CSV table of C-alpha atoms and ligand atoms in Angstrom, one decimal:
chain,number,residue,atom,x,y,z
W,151,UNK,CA,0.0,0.0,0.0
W,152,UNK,CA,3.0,2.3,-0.6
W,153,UNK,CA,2.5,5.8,-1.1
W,154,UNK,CA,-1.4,5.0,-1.3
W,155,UNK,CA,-1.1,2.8,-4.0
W,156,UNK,CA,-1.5,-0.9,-4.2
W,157,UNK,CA,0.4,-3.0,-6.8
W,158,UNK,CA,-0.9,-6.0,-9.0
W,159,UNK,CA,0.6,-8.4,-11.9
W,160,UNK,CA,-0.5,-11.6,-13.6
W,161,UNK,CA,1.0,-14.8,-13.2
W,162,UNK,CA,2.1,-14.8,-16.8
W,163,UNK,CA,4.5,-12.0,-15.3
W,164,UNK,CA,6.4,-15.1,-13.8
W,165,UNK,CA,7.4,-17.0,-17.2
W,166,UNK,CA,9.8,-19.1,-18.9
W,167,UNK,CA,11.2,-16.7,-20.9
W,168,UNK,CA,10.6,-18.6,-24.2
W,169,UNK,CA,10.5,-16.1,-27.5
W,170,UNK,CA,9.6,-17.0,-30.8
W,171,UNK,CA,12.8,-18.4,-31.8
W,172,UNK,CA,14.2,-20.4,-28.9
W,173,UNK,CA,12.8,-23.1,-26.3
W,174,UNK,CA,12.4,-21.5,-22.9
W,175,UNK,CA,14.9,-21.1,-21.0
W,176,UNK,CA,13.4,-21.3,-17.1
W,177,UNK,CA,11.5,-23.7,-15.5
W,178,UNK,CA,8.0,-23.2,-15.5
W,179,UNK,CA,6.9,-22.2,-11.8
W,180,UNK,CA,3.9,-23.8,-10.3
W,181,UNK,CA,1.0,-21.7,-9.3
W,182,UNK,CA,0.8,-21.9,-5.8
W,183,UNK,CA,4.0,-21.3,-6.2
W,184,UNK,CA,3.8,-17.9,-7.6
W,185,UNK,CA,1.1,-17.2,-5.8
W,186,UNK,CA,3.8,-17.4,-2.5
W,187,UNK,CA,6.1,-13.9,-4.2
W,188,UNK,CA,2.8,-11.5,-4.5
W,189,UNK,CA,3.2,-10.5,-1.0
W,190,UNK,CA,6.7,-10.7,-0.9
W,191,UNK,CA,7.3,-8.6,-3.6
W,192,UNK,CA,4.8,-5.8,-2.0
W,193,UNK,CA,1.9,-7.2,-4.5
W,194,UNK,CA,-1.6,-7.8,-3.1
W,195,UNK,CA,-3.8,-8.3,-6.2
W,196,UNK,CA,-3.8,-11.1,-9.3
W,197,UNK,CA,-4.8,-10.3,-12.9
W,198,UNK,CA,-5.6,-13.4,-14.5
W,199,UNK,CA,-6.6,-15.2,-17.7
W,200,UNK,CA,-9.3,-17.2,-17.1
W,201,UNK,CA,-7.3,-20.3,-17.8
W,202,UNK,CA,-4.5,-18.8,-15.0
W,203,UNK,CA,-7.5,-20.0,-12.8
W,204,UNK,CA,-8.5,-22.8,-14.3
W,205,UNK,CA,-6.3,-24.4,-17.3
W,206,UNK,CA,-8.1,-26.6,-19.8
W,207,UNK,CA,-11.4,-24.9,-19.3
W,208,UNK,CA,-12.5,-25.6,-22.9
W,209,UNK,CA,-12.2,-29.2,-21.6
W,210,UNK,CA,-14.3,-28.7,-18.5
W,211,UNK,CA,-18.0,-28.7,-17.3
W,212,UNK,CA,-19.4,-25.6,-15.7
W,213,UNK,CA,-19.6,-27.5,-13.0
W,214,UNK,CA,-15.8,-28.5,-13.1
W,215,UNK,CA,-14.9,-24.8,-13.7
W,216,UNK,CA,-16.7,-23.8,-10.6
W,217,UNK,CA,-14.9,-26.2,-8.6
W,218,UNK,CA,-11.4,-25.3,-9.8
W,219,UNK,CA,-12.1,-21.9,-9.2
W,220,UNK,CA,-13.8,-21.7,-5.8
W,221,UNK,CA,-10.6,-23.6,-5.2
W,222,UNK,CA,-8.3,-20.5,-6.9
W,223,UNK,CA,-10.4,-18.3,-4.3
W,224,UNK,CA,-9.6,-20.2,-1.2
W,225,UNK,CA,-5.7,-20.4,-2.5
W,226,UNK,CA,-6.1,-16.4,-2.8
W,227,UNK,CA,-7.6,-16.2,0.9
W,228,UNK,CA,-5.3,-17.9,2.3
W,229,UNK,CA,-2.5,-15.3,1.1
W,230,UNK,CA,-4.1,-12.8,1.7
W,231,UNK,CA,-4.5,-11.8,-2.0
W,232,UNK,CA,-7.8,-10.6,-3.9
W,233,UNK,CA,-8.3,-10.8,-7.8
W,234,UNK,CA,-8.1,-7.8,-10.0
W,235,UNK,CA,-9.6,-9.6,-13.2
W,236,UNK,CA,-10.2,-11.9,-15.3
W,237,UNK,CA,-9.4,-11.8,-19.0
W,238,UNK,CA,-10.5,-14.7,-21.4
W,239,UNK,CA,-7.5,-15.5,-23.1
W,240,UNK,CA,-8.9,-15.9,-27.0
W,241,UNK,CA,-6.0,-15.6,-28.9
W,242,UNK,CA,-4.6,-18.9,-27.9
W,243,UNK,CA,-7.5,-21.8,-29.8
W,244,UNK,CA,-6.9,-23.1,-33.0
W,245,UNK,CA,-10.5,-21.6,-33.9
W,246,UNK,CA,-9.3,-18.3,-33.3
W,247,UNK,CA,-6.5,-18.1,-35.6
W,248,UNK,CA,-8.6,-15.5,-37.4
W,249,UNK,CA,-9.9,-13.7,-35.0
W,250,UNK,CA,-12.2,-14.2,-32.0
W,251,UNK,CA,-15.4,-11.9,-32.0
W,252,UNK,CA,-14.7,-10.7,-35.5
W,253,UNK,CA,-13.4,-14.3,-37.2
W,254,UNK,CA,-15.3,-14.4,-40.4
W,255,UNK,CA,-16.5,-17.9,-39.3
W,256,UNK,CA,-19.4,-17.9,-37.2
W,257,UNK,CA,-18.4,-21.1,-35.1
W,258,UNK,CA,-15.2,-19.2,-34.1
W,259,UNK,CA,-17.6,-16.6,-33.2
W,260,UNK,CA,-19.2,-18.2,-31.1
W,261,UNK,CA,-16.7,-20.1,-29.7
W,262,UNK,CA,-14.9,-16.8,-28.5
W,263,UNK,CA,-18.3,-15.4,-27.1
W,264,UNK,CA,-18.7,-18.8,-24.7
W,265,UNK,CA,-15.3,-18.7,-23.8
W,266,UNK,CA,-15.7,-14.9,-22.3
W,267,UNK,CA,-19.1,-15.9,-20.6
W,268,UNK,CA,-16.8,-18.5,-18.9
W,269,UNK,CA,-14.5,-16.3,-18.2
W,270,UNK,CA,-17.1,-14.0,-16.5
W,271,UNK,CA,-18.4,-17.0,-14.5
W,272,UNK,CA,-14.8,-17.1,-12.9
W,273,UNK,CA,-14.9,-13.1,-12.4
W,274,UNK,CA,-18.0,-14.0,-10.2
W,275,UNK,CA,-16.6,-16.7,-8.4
W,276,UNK,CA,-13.3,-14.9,-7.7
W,277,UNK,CA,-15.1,-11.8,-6.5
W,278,UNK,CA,-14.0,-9.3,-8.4
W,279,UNK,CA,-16.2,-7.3,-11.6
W,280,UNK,CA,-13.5,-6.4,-14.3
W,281,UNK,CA,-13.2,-8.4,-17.2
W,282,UNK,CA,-10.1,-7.1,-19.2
W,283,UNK,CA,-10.7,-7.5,-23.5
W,284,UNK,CA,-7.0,-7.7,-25.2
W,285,UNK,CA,-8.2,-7.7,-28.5
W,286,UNK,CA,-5.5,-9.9,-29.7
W,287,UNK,CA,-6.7,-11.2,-32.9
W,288,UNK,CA,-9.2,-8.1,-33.5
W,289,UNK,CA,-7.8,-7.3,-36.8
W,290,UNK,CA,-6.3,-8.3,-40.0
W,291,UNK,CA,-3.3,-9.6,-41.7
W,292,UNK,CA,-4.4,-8.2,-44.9
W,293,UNK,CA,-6.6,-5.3,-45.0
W,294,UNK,CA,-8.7,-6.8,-47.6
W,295,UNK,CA,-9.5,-10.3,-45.9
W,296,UNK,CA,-12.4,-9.0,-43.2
W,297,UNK,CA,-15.2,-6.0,-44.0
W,298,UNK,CA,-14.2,-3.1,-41.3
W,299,UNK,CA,-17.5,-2.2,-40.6
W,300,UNK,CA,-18.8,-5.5,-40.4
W,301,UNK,CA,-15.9,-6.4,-37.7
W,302,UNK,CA,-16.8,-3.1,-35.9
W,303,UNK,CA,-20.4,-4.4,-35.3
W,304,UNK,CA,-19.6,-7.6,-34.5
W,305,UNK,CA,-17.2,-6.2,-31.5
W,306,UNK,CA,-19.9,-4.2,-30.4
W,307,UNK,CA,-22.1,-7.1,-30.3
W,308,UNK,CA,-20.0,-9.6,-28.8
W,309,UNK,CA,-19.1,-6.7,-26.2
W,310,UNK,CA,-23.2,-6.4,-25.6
W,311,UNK,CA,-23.5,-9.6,-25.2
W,312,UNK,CA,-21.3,-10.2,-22.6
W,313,UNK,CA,-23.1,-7.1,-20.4
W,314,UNK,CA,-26.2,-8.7,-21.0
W,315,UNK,CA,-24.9,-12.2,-19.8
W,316,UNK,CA,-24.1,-10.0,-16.4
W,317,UNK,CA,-25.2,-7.4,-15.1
W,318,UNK,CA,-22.8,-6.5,-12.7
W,319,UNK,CA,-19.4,-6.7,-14.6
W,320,UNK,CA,-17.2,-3.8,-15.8
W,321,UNK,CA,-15.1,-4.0,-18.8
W,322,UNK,CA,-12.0,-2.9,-19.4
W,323,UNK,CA,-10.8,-2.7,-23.3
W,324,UNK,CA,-7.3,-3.2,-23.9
W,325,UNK,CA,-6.0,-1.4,-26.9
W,326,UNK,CA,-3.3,-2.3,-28.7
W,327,UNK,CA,-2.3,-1.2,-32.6
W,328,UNK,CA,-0.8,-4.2,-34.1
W,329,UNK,CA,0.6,-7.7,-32.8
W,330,UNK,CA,-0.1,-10.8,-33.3
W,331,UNK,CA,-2.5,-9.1,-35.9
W,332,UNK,CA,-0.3,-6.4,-38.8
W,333,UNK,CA,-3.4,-4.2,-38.0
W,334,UNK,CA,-6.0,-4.0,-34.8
W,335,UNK,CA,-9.3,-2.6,-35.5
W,336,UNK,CA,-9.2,-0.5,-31.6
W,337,UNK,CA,-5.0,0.5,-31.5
W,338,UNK,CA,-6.3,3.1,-29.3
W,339,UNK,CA,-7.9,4.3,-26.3
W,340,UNK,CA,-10.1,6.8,-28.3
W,341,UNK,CA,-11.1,3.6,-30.2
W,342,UNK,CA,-11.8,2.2,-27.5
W,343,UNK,CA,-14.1,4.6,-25.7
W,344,UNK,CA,-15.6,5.4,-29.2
W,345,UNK,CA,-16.8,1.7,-29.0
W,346,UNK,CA,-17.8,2.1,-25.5
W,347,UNK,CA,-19.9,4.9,-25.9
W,348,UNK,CA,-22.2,2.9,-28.0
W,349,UNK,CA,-22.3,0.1,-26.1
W,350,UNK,CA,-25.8,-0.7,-24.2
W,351,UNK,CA,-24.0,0.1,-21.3
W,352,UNK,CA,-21.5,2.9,-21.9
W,353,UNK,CA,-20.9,3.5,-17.4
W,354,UNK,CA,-19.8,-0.1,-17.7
W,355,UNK,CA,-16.6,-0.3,-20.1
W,356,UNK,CA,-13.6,1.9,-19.9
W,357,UNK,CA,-9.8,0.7,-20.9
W,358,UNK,CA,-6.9,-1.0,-19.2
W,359,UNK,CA,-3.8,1.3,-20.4
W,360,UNK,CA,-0.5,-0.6,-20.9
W,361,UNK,CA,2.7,1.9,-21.7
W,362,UNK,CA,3.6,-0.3,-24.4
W,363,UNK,CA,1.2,-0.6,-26.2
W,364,UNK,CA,0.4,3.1,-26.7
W,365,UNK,CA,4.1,3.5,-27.6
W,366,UNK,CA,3.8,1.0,-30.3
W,367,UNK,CA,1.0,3.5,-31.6
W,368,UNK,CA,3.6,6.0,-31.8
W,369,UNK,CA,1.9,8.1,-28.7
W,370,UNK,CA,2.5,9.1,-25.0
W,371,UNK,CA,1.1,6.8,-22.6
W,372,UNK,CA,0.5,9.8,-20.0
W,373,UNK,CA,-1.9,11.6,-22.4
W,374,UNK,CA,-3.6,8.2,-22.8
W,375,UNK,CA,-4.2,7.7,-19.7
W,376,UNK,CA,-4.8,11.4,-18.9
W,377,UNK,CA,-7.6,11.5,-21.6
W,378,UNK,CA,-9.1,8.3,-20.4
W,379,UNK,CA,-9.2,9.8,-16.6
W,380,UNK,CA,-10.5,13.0,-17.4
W,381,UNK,CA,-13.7,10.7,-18.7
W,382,UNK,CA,-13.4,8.6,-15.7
W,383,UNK,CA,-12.6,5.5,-18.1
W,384,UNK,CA,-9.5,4.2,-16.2
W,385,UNK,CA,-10.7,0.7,-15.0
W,386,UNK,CA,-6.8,-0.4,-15.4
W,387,UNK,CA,-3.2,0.0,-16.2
W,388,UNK,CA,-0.5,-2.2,-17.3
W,389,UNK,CA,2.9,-0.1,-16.9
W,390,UNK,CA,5.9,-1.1,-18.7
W,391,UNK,CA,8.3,-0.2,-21.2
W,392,UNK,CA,9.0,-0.3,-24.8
W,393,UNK,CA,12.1,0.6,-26.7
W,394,UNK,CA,10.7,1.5,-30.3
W,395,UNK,CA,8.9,0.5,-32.9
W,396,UNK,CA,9.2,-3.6,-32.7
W,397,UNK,CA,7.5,-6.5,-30.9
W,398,UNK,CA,5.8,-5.6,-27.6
W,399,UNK,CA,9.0,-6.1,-25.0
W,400,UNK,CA,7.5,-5.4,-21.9
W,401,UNK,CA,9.9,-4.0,-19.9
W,402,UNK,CA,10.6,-3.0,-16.4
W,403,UNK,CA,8.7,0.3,-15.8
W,404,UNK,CA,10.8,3.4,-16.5
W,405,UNK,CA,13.8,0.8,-17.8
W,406,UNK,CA,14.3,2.9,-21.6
W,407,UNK,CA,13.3,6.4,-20.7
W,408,UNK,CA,12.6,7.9,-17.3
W,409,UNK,CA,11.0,10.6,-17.8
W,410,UNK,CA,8.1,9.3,-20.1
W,411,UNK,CA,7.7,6.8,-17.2
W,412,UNK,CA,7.5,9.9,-14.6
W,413,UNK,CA,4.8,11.6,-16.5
W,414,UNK,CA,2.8,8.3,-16.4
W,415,UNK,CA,3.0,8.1,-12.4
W,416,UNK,CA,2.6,11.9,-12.3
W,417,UNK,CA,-1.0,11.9,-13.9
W,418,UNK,CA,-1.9,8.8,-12.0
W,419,UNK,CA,-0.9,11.1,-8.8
W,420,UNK,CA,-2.4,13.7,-9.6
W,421,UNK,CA,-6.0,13.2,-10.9
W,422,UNK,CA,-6.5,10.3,-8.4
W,423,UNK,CA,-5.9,7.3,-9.7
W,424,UNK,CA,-6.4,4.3,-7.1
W,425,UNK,CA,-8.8,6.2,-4.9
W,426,UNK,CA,-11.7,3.7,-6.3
W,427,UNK,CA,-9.9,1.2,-5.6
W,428,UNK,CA,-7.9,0.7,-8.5
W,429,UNK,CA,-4.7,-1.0,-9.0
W,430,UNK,CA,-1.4,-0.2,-10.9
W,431,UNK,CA,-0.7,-3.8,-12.4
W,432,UNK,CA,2.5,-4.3,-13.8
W,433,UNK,CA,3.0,-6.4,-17.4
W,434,UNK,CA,6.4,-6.8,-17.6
W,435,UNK,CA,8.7,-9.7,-18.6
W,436,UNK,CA,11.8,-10.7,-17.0
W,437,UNK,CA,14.9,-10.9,-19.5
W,438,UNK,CA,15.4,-13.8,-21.0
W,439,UNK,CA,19.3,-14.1,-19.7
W,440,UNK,CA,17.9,-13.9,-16.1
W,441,UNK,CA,18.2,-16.4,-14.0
W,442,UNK,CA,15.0,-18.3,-12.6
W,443,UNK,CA,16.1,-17.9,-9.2
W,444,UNK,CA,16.0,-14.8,-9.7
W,445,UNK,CA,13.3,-14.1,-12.3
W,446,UNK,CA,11.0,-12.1,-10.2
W,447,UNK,CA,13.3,-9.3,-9.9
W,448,UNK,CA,11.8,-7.0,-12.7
W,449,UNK,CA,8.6,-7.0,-10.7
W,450,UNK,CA,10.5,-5.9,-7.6
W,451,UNK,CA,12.3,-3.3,-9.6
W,452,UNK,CA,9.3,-1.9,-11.6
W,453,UNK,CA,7.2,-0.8,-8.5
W,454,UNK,CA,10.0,0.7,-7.0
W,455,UNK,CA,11.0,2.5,-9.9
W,456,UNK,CA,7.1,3.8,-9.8
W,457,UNK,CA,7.4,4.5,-6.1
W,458,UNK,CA,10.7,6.4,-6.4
W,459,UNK,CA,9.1,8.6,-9.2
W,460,UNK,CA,6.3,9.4,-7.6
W,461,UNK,CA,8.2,10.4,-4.2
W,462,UNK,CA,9.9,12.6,-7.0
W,463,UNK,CA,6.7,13.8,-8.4
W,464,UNK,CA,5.4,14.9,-4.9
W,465,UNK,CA,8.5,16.6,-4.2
W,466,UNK,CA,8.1,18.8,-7.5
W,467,UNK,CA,8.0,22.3,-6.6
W,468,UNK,CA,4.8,23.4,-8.1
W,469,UNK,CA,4.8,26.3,-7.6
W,470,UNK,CA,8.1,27.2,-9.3
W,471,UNK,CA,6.1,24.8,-12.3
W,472,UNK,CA,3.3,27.3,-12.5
W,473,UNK,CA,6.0,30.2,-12.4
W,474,UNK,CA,8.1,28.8,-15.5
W,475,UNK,CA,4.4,27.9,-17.4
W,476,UNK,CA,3.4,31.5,-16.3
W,477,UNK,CA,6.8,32.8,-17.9
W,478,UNK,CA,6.9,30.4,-20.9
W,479,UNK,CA,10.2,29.4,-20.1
W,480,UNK,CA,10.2,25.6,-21.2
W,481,UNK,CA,13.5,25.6,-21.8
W,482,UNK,CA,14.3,25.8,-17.8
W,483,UNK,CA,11.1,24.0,-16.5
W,484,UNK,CA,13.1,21.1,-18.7
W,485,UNK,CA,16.2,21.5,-17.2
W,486,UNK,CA,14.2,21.5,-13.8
W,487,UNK,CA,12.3,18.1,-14.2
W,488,UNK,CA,16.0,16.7,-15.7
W,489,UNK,CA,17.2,17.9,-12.5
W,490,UNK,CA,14.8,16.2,-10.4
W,491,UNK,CA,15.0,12.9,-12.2
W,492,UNK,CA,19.0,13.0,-12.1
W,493,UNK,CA,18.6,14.0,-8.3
W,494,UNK,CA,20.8,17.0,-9.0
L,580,XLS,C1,-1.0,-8.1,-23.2
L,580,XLS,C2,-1.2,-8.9,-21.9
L,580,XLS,C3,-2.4,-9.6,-21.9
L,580,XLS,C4,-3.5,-8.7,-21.3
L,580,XLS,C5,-4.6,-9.4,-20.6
L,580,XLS,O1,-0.6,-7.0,-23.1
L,580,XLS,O2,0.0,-9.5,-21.5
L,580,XLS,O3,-2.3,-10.8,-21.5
L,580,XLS,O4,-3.0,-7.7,-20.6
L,580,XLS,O5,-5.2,-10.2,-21.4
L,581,MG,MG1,-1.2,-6.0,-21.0
């Protein structure tokens, strides 16, 4: 609960370290076992995919699910952890290799809308109300091989569907421009809200910022998240960091540059993010030279790079701020913040 915030990650945040080109090169870590480092590390909240909670669920009867997940909640209890959310994970199924809600076969269709529903089932039984959409396959390969519009209507749809199929959930968009897909049909969180806006239940959907995904759209993650707070659309973030253009790296918070992580923790600060009770969950991947014994270490290191940021951002002088905006003097309001963040 440092600085009044409280910290969350998924146990996907844990991982092998396998890329795309190479076997993995850790040992895959139970998940009781991971469960064990939340509180540890200064964690107290979970984000999972609904197979996190229960693996195989395409294999399983409700009934089944409902078991393995009750028995998720006790685990939780007993460390004295609570659930953020649940996200169906629908990129994963063979039947989804062209998309989930917007695959241009309607088995796959529906096959991605039970899935969610099933994921909302474990929302309920793990307490908590958010349900976090990565659109992973939400888009196209080739521009040519799915009709826009037609996709655009089918997210809305599958989106209605699932605030129909419960009344009491919340759900948080994930936008991301490109990967796995060449091009996403909602890269953005103005996409995003766009879609929300016209949703049957607009109050009930906002976004789940991650840093590196906005940078991969080529814009600040501060003024994404600023814009989605100033609607009160800030369900979630995922802070990391990105170095360029390339494929999402997910890196400790604040790792490649400083000060774009700063601004991030500043406009959390400042317009009150957490004071509804949400958390700043972390999405970022340990290296794949470290060590498993000492894997978790990125985690450690990204929540106290946040927390040593936002001690900074506290101990801004504003007033002097306002005095250099006042005078238009960027040049040394600049110098200023570079000073802060070197500690000079
Ligand atoms: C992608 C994440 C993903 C979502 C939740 O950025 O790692 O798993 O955040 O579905
Ligand atoms: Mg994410």
């Amino acid at each position: 609960m440092a600085g009044d915030f409280k910290f969350s990650f998924g146990p996907w945040n844990i991982h092998q370290g396998a890329d795309p080109f190479g076997p993995p090169v850790r040992r895959p870590v139970e998940f009781g076992k991971k469960l064990k480092v939340y509180r540890e590390l200064g964690f107290g909240a979970v984000q999972f995919h609904d197979d996190d909670a229960v693996p195989g669920l395409n294999d399983l009867t409700s009934a089944q699910i409902e078991c393995q997940a009750r028995e998720v909640s006790r685990l939780l209890q007993s460390e004295g952890l609570v659930a953020e959310f649940v996200a169906p994970r629908l990129w994963e199924d063979i039947r989804t290799v062209d998309g989930a809600y917007t695959a241009n076969d309607e088995k796959s269709r529906q096959y991605a809308l039970d899935r969610s529903k099933k994921a909302v089932d474990i929302a309920r039984i793990l307490d908590t109300q958010l349900i976090v959409l990565w659109l992973a396959r939400e888009g196209t390969y080739i521009r040519e091989s799915k009709d826009t519009l037609v996709a655009m209507d089918r997210l809305l749809q599958a989106i209605n569907a699932l605030l129909e199929y419960d009344k009491q959930i919340r759900i948080a968009i994930e936008p991301k421009p490109n990967e796995p897909m060449d091009q996403s049909f909602i890269p953005t969180v103005g996409h995003a809200l766009a879609l929300a806006s016209v949703c049957v239940s607009p109050e009930r959907v906002g976004v789940n910022v991650e840093s590196a995904h906005v940078i991969l759209a080529g814009l600040d993650p501060s003024d994404e998240m600023a814009f989605a707070l100033s609607l009160g659309k800030l369900f979630s973030v995922h802070l990391n960091d990105q170095n360029g253009l390339k494929f999402d790296e997910d890196k400790t918070f604040g790792s490649v540059d400083l000060r774009r992580a700063f601004n991030q923790v500043r406009v959390l600060d400042r317009y009150g993010y957490g004071k509804k009770g949400e958390w700043v969950g972390l999405d970022v991947k340990a290296m794949r030279t470290q060590g498993e014994e000492k894997a978790t270490k990125h985690l450690r290191n990204s929540r106290a790079i946040f927390l040593k940021l936002l001690e900074i951002s506290r101990r801004l002088d504003e007033h002097l701020v306002n005095q250099l905006i006042g005078e238009r003097d960027y040049e040394e309001l600049e110098y200023y913040i570079i000073q802060q963040l070197t500690g000079s």
